[in-house]
Short mmCIF file of N, CA and C in Angstrom, two decimals:
data_model
loop_
_atom_site.label_atom_id
_atom_site.label_comp_id
_atom_site.label_asym_id
_atom_site.label_seq_id
_atom_site.Cartn_x
_atom_site.Cartn_y
_atom_site.Cartn_z
N MET A 1 8.20 -17.69 -2.75
CA MET A 1 6.81 -17.53 -3.17
C MET A 1 6.58 -16.07 -3.55
N THR A 2 5.93 -15.84 -4.67
CA THR A 2 5.65 -14.49 -5.11
C THR A 2 4.23 -14.10 -4.72
N LEU A 3 3.99 -12.79 -4.68
CA LEU A 3 2.63 -12.32 -4.35
C LEU A 3 1.61 -12.85 -5.34
N GLU A 4 1.91 -12.72 -6.60
CA GLU A 4 0.95 -13.14 -7.63
C GLU A 4 0.71 -14.65 -7.59
N GLY A 5 1.78 -15.42 -7.41
CA GLY A 5 1.64 -16.88 -7.38
C GLY A 5 0.90 -17.37 -6.16
N GLY A 6 1.07 -16.67 -5.03
CA GLY A 6 0.43 -17.09 -3.79
C GLY A 6 -1.02 -16.70 -3.67
N LEU A 7 -1.45 -15.76 -4.48
CA LEU A 7 -2.84 -15.29 -4.44
C LEU A 7 -3.40 -15.34 -5.86
N ALA A 8 -3.48 -16.53 -6.40
CA ALA A 8 -3.82 -16.72 -7.81
C ALA A 8 -5.16 -16.09 -8.21
N ASP A 9 -6.11 -16.03 -7.28
CA ASP A 9 -7.42 -15.48 -7.64
C ASP A 9 -7.49 -13.96 -7.44
N TRP A 10 -6.39 -13.34 -6.99
CA TRP A 10 -6.33 -11.89 -6.84
C TRP A 10 -5.69 -11.30 -8.09
N GLN A 11 -6.08 -10.08 -8.46
CA GLN A 11 -5.48 -9.39 -9.60
C GLN A 11 -4.32 -8.54 -9.11
N LEU A 12 -3.17 -8.63 -9.76
CA LEU A 12 -2.01 -7.83 -9.43
C LEU A 12 -1.92 -6.67 -10.40
N LEU A 13 -1.82 -5.44 -9.86
CA LEU A 13 -1.72 -4.24 -10.69
C LEU A 13 -0.37 -3.55 -10.44
N SER A 14 0.29 -3.16 -11.50
CA SER A 14 1.52 -2.37 -11.38
C SER A 14 1.14 -0.90 -11.16
N GLU A 15 2.12 -0.09 -10.82
CA GLU A 15 1.86 1.34 -10.64
C GLU A 15 1.27 1.95 -11.92
N ARG A 16 1.78 1.53 -13.04
CA ARG A 16 1.29 2.02 -14.34
C ARG A 16 -0.18 1.63 -14.56
N GLU A 17 -0.53 0.40 -14.21
CA GLU A 17 -1.91 -0.06 -14.36
C GLU A 17 -2.84 0.66 -13.38
N ILE A 18 -2.35 0.93 -12.18
CA ILE A 18 -3.14 1.69 -11.20
C ILE A 18 -3.45 3.07 -11.75
N ARG A 19 -2.43 3.74 -12.26
CA ARG A 19 -2.60 5.09 -12.83
C ARG A 19 -3.62 5.06 -13.98
N ALA A 20 -3.51 4.08 -14.86
CA ALA A 20 -4.42 3.98 -16.00
C ALA A 20 -5.85 3.76 -15.55
N GLN A 21 -6.06 2.85 -14.59
CA GLN A 21 -7.42 2.61 -14.10
C GLN A 21 -7.99 3.85 -13.43
N GLU A 22 -7.17 4.57 -12.68
CA GLU A 22 -7.66 5.78 -12.01
C GLU A 22 -8.00 6.88 -13.01
N LEU A 23 -7.20 7.00 -14.06
CA LEU A 23 -7.50 7.99 -15.09
C LEU A 23 -8.78 7.62 -15.84
N ASP A 24 -8.95 6.33 -16.15
CA ASP A 24 -10.14 5.88 -16.87
C ASP A 24 -11.41 6.04 -16.05
N SER A 25 -11.35 5.70 -14.77
CA SER A 25 -12.56 5.71 -13.93
C SER A 25 -12.82 7.05 -13.26
N GLY A 26 -11.77 7.87 -13.11
CA GLY A 26 -11.93 9.13 -12.39
C GLY A 26 -12.03 8.92 -10.88
N GLU A 27 -11.75 7.70 -10.42
CA GLU A 27 -11.80 7.38 -8.99
C GLU A 27 -10.48 6.76 -8.55
N LEU A 28 -10.20 6.88 -7.25
CA LEU A 28 -9.00 6.26 -6.71
C LEU A 28 -9.17 4.74 -6.67
N VAL A 29 -8.16 4.03 -7.11
CA VAL A 29 -8.13 2.58 -7.05
C VAL A 29 -7.21 2.16 -5.91
N ALA A 30 -5.97 2.66 -5.94
CA ALA A 30 -4.99 2.26 -4.92
C ALA A 30 -4.10 3.41 -4.48
N SER A 31 -4.37 4.61 -4.92
CA SER A 31 -3.55 5.77 -4.55
C SER A 31 -4.07 6.43 -3.28
N ALA A 32 -3.21 7.26 -2.71
CA ALA A 32 -3.58 8.02 -1.51
C ALA A 32 -3.28 9.50 -1.75
N LYS A 33 -4.14 10.35 -1.22
CA LYS A 33 -3.90 11.79 -1.28
C LYS A 33 -2.89 12.14 -0.19
N VAL A 34 -1.82 12.83 -0.59
CA VAL A 34 -0.77 13.18 0.37
C VAL A 34 -0.57 14.69 0.51
N GLY A 35 -1.44 15.46 -0.08
CA GLY A 35 -1.33 16.91 -0.01
C GLY A 35 -2.01 17.53 -1.21
N ALA A 36 -1.58 18.75 -1.51
CA ALA A 36 -2.13 19.46 -2.66
C ALA A 36 -1.04 20.31 -3.30
N ILE A 37 -1.13 20.42 -4.62
CA ILE A 37 -0.23 21.27 -5.39
C ILE A 37 -1.10 22.10 -6.32
N ALA A 38 -1.04 23.42 -6.15
CA ALA A 38 -1.83 24.33 -6.99
C ALA A 38 -3.29 23.93 -7.02
N ASP A 39 -3.88 23.73 -5.87
CA ASP A 39 -5.30 23.39 -5.72
C ASP A 39 -5.69 22.04 -6.31
N ARG A 40 -4.72 21.21 -6.63
CA ARG A 40 -4.99 19.86 -7.11
C ARG A 40 -4.40 18.88 -6.11
N PRO A 41 -5.08 17.77 -5.85
CA PRO A 41 -4.54 16.81 -4.89
C PRO A 41 -3.21 16.22 -5.36
N ALA A 42 -2.27 16.12 -4.44
CA ALA A 42 -1.01 15.41 -4.72
C ALA A 42 -1.24 13.95 -4.33
N MET A 43 -0.92 13.07 -5.24
CA MET A 43 -1.21 11.66 -5.04
C MET A 43 0.08 10.85 -4.84
N HIS A 44 -0.05 9.78 -4.08
CA HIS A 44 1.04 8.81 -3.96
C HIS A 44 0.47 7.47 -4.38
N ARG A 45 1.14 6.83 -5.33
CA ARG A 45 0.70 5.51 -5.80
C ARG A 45 1.64 4.45 -5.26
N PRO A 46 1.09 3.32 -4.88
CA PRO A 46 1.96 2.24 -4.41
C PRO A 46 2.68 1.60 -5.60
N ASP A 47 3.68 0.80 -5.28
CA ASP A 47 4.39 0.09 -6.33
C ASP A 47 3.51 -0.96 -6.98
N LEU A 48 2.67 -1.59 -6.17
CA LEU A 48 1.75 -2.63 -6.65
C LEU A 48 0.44 -2.53 -5.89
N ALA A 49 -0.59 -3.12 -6.45
CA ALA A 49 -1.86 -3.28 -5.73
C ALA A 49 -2.38 -4.67 -6.01
N LEU A 50 -3.02 -5.23 -5.02
CA LEU A 50 -3.69 -6.52 -5.16
C LEU A 50 -5.18 -6.29 -5.01
N VAL A 51 -5.94 -6.80 -5.96
CA VAL A 51 -7.39 -6.66 -5.92
C VAL A 51 -7.99 -8.05 -5.67
N ALA A 52 -8.69 -8.17 -4.56
CA ALA A 52 -9.30 -9.44 -4.17
C ALA A 52 -10.49 -9.74 -5.08
N PRO A 53 -10.88 -11.01 -5.15
CA PRO A 53 -12.05 -11.37 -5.95
C PRO A 53 -13.31 -10.60 -5.53
N ASP A 54 -13.40 -10.21 -4.25
CA ASP A 54 -14.57 -9.46 -3.79
C ASP A 54 -14.42 -7.95 -3.95
N GLY A 55 -13.31 -7.49 -4.58
CA GLY A 55 -13.12 -6.07 -4.86
C GLY A 55 -12.25 -5.30 -3.88
N ARG A 56 -11.90 -5.90 -2.75
CA ARG A 56 -11.01 -5.21 -1.81
C ARG A 56 -9.67 -4.95 -2.48
N VAL A 57 -9.07 -3.81 -2.16
CA VAL A 57 -7.77 -3.46 -2.73
C VAL A 57 -6.75 -3.30 -1.61
N VAL A 58 -5.60 -3.92 -1.81
CA VAL A 58 -4.49 -3.85 -0.87
C VAL A 58 -3.32 -3.21 -1.60
N ALA A 59 -2.74 -2.16 -1.02
CA ALA A 59 -1.58 -1.50 -1.60
C ALA A 59 -0.31 -2.19 -1.11
N ILE A 60 0.66 -2.33 -2.00
CA ILE A 60 1.95 -2.93 -1.67
C ILE A 60 3.05 -1.93 -2.03
N GLU A 61 3.84 -1.56 -1.04
CA GLU A 61 4.99 -0.69 -1.24
C GLU A 61 6.26 -1.52 -1.10
N ILE A 62 7.23 -1.25 -1.92
CA ILE A 62 8.53 -1.92 -1.82
C ILE A 62 9.55 -0.84 -1.52
N GLU A 63 10.17 -0.93 -0.34
CA GLU A 63 11.13 0.09 0.10
C GLU A 63 12.53 -0.48 0.13
N LEU A 64 13.37 0.05 -0.74
CA LEU A 64 14.76 -0.39 -0.80
C LEU A 64 15.71 0.62 -0.17
N SER A 65 15.27 1.87 -0.08
CA SER A 65 16.11 2.91 0.52
C SER A 65 15.26 3.78 1.43
N VAL A 66 15.93 4.49 2.33
CA VAL A 66 15.25 5.31 3.32
C VAL A 66 14.83 6.64 2.69
N LYS A 67 13.56 6.98 2.83
CA LYS A 67 13.05 8.28 2.42
C LYS A 67 13.15 9.22 3.61
N SER A 68 13.01 10.51 3.37
CA SER A 68 13.05 11.46 4.47
C SER A 68 11.88 11.19 5.42
N ALA A 69 12.10 11.50 6.68
CA ALA A 69 11.07 11.27 7.69
C ALA A 69 9.79 12.03 7.35
N ALA A 70 9.92 13.27 6.91
CA ALA A 70 8.73 14.08 6.59
C ALA A 70 7.95 13.46 5.44
N ARG A 71 8.65 12.97 4.43
CA ARG A 71 7.97 12.35 3.29
C ARG A 71 7.26 11.07 3.71
N LEU A 72 7.91 10.25 4.51
CA LEU A 72 7.28 9.02 4.98
C LEU A 72 6.05 9.31 5.83
N VAL A 73 6.13 10.31 6.68
CA VAL A 73 4.98 10.68 7.51
C VAL A 73 3.82 11.13 6.63
N ALA A 74 4.11 11.95 5.62
CA ALA A 74 3.05 12.40 4.71
C ALA A 74 2.40 11.23 3.98
N ILE A 75 3.23 10.29 3.53
CA ILE A 75 2.70 9.12 2.82
C ILE A 75 1.87 8.26 3.77
N CYS A 76 2.39 7.98 4.96
CA CYS A 76 1.65 7.14 5.92
C CYS A 76 0.35 7.82 6.35
N ARG A 77 0.37 9.13 6.49
CA ARG A 77 -0.87 9.85 6.82
C ARG A 77 -1.89 9.68 5.69
N GLY A 78 -1.41 9.75 4.45
CA GLY A 78 -2.30 9.52 3.31
C GLY A 78 -2.87 8.12 3.30
N TRP A 79 -2.01 7.13 3.57
CA TRP A 79 -2.48 5.74 3.64
C TRP A 79 -3.52 5.58 4.75
N ALA A 80 -3.27 6.19 5.90
CA ALA A 80 -4.20 6.07 7.03
C ALA A 80 -5.58 6.60 6.68
N ARG A 81 -5.62 7.61 5.84
CA ARG A 81 -6.90 8.24 5.46
C ARG A 81 -7.56 7.57 4.24
N ALA A 82 -6.84 6.71 3.56
CA ALA A 82 -7.32 6.11 2.31
C ALA A 82 -8.27 4.95 2.61
N ARG A 83 -9.49 5.27 2.93
CA ARG A 83 -10.46 4.25 3.35
C ARG A 83 -10.96 3.37 2.21
N HIS A 84 -10.61 3.71 0.97
CA HIS A 84 -10.95 2.84 -0.16
C HIS A 84 -9.99 1.65 -0.23
N LEU A 85 -8.93 1.67 0.57
CA LEU A 85 -7.98 0.56 0.62
C LEU A 85 -8.25 -0.30 1.83
N ALA A 86 -8.16 -1.60 1.63
CA ALA A 86 -8.38 -2.53 2.73
C ALA A 86 -7.19 -2.54 3.69
N HIS A 87 -5.98 -2.47 3.14
CA HIS A 87 -4.78 -2.48 3.97
C HIS A 87 -3.59 -2.07 3.11
N ILE A 88 -2.49 -1.70 3.76
CA ILE A 88 -1.26 -1.32 3.08
C ILE A 88 -0.14 -2.16 3.66
N TYR A 89 0.67 -2.76 2.79
CA TYR A 89 1.83 -3.53 3.22
C TYR A 89 3.09 -2.91 2.64
N TYR A 90 4.10 -2.81 3.47
CA TYR A 90 5.44 -2.42 3.04
C TYR A 90 6.33 -3.65 3.10
N LEU A 91 6.97 -3.98 1.99
CA LEU A 91 8.02 -4.99 1.95
C LEU A 91 9.31 -4.20 1.88
N ALA A 92 10.14 -4.31 2.92
CA ALA A 92 11.27 -3.39 3.04
C ALA A 92 12.55 -4.05 3.53
N GLU A 93 13.65 -3.48 3.11
CA GLU A 93 14.97 -3.81 3.67
C GLU A 93 14.96 -3.31 5.11
N PRO A 94 15.88 -3.80 5.96
CA PRO A 94 15.85 -3.44 7.39
C PRO A 94 15.89 -1.94 7.70
N ALA A 95 16.80 -1.17 7.11
CA ALA A 95 16.87 0.27 7.43
C ALA A 95 15.61 1.02 6.98
N PRO A 96 15.16 0.83 5.75
CA PRO A 96 13.90 1.48 5.36
C PRO A 96 12.72 1.01 6.21
N ALA A 97 12.71 -0.25 6.61
CA ALA A 97 11.62 -0.77 7.44
C ALA A 97 11.54 -0.02 8.75
N ARG A 98 12.68 0.24 9.37
CA ARG A 98 12.68 0.99 10.64
C ARG A 98 12.14 2.40 10.43
N ALA A 99 12.52 3.04 9.34
CA ALA A 99 12.04 4.39 9.05
C ALA A 99 10.53 4.39 8.81
N VAL A 100 10.04 3.42 8.07
CA VAL A 100 8.60 3.31 7.81
C VAL A 100 7.85 3.04 9.12
N GLU A 101 8.37 2.16 9.95
CA GLU A 101 7.72 1.87 11.24
C GLU A 101 7.62 3.11 12.12
N ARG A 102 8.67 3.96 12.10
CA ARG A 102 8.59 5.23 12.86
C ARG A 102 7.47 6.12 12.31
N ALA A 103 7.36 6.20 10.99
CA ALA A 103 6.32 7.02 10.37
C ALA A 103 4.93 6.46 10.67
N ILE A 104 4.81 5.15 10.67
CA ILE A 104 3.52 4.52 10.99
C ILE A 104 3.10 4.87 12.41
N ARG A 105 4.04 4.77 13.35
CA ARG A 105 3.73 5.12 14.75
C ARG A 105 3.39 6.60 14.87
N ALA A 106 4.12 7.45 14.18
CA ALA A 106 3.89 8.90 14.26
C ALA A 106 2.51 9.28 13.73
N THR A 107 1.99 8.52 12.79
CA THR A 107 0.68 8.83 12.20
C THR A 107 -0.43 7.96 12.78
N HIS A 108 -0.11 7.16 13.78
CA HIS A 108 -1.09 6.29 14.44
C HIS A 108 -1.80 5.39 13.43
N ALA A 109 -1.01 4.84 12.51
CA ALA A 109 -1.59 4.03 11.42
C ALA A 109 -1.25 2.55 11.56
N THR A 110 -0.95 2.10 12.76
CA THR A 110 -0.55 0.70 12.95
C THR A 110 -1.66 -0.29 12.58
N ASP A 111 -2.90 0.14 12.61
CA ASP A 111 -4.00 -0.76 12.23
C ASP A 111 -4.22 -0.82 10.72
N ARG A 112 -3.61 0.10 9.96
CA ARG A 112 -3.82 0.18 8.52
C ARG A 112 -2.61 -0.26 7.70
N ILE A 113 -1.41 -0.18 8.33
CA ILE A 113 -0.17 -0.41 7.58
C ILE A 113 0.66 -1.47 8.31
N THR A 114 1.16 -2.44 7.54
CA THR A 114 2.01 -3.50 8.07
C THR A 114 3.33 -3.50 7.32
N VAL A 115 4.43 -3.69 8.07
CA VAL A 115 5.76 -3.77 7.47
C VAL A 115 6.25 -5.21 7.58
N ALA A 116 6.77 -5.73 6.48
CA ALA A 116 7.36 -7.07 6.46
C ALA A 116 8.72 -7.00 5.78
N ASN A 117 9.56 -7.97 6.06
CA ASN A 117 10.86 -8.05 5.42
C ASN A 117 10.67 -8.20 3.92
N LEU A 118 11.53 -7.56 3.17
CA LEU A 118 11.45 -7.58 1.71
C LEU A 118 11.35 -8.99 1.15
N ASN A 119 12.03 -9.94 1.77
CA ASN A 119 12.05 -11.31 1.28
C ASN A 119 10.96 -12.19 1.89
N ASP A 120 10.00 -11.58 2.56
CA ASP A 120 8.98 -12.35 3.26
C ASP A 120 7.57 -12.10 2.70
N SER A 121 7.44 -12.18 1.39
CA SER A 121 6.11 -12.01 0.81
C SER A 121 5.17 -13.12 1.26
N ALA A 122 5.73 -14.24 1.70
CA ALA A 122 4.90 -15.35 2.16
C ALA A 122 4.05 -14.95 3.35
N SER A 123 4.57 -14.12 4.25
CA SER A 123 3.76 -13.69 5.41
C SER A 123 2.61 -12.78 4.97
N VAL A 124 2.83 -11.98 3.95
CA VAL A 124 1.77 -11.13 3.41
C VAL A 124 0.70 -12.01 2.78
N ILE A 125 1.13 -12.96 1.98
CA ILE A 125 0.19 -13.88 1.33
C ILE A 125 -0.63 -14.63 2.37
N LYS A 126 0.03 -15.12 3.40
CA LYS A 126 -0.66 -15.87 4.44
C LYS A 126 -1.69 -15.00 5.14
N SER A 127 -1.32 -13.75 5.49
CA SER A 127 -2.27 -12.89 6.19
C SER A 127 -3.46 -12.52 5.31
N LEU A 128 -3.22 -12.34 4.02
CA LEU A 128 -4.32 -12.02 3.11
C LEU A 128 -5.21 -13.22 2.85
N SER A 129 -4.62 -14.38 2.67
CA SER A 129 -5.42 -15.56 2.34
C SER A 129 -6.19 -16.10 3.55
N ASN A 130 -5.78 -15.73 4.75
CA ASN A 130 -6.48 -16.20 5.95
C ASN A 130 -7.60 -15.27 6.40
N LEU A 131 -7.77 -14.15 5.73
CA LEU A 131 -8.77 -13.19 6.17
C LEU A 131 -10.13 -13.45 5.53
N ALA A 132 -11.13 -13.23 6.33
CA ALA A 132 -12.52 -13.30 5.83
C ALA A 132 -12.73 -12.12 4.91
N PRO A 133 -13.72 -12.18 4.01
CA PRO A 133 -13.93 -11.12 3.01
C PRO A 133 -13.99 -9.70 3.56
N ASN A 134 -14.55 -9.47 4.70
CA ASN A 134 -14.65 -8.09 5.20
C ASN A 134 -13.70 -7.81 6.36
N ALA A 135 -12.79 -8.70 6.63
CA ALA A 135 -11.89 -8.54 7.77
C ALA A 135 -10.86 -7.44 7.58
N LEU A 136 -10.55 -7.07 6.34
CA LEU A 136 -9.55 -6.04 6.10
C LEU A 136 -10.12 -4.62 6.18
N ALA A 137 -11.37 -4.46 6.05
CA ALA A 137 -11.96 -3.12 5.95
C ALA A 137 -11.75 -2.30 7.20
#
């Protein structure tokens, strides 16, 4: 089961579409601030975003390889602070999943970020489709 097929009434956005919408609107859609470079915010965009019919946005990260611990902590800290997002899901291979889980614990973001096996998009779909409209906020 794919994310898009399992949530037919949700809009699926690629990283490119997220960037375009953010540039057009001047507002964050699915990105998180992870620092600053030369007095400008440094942004991290997810691989995908799902937009619910009621406007909630869920970021989806796909992790195939392990990033440095410091980078993952910075990203998870950004996700934890990104209150315009309803939730963040990581679909990851086992080794990257363990690294992401360590970063989530280090940033106290367990209520905002969920890690699932890369091949288990069905659990993400089930958790999203079973939630009431404001349950993710």
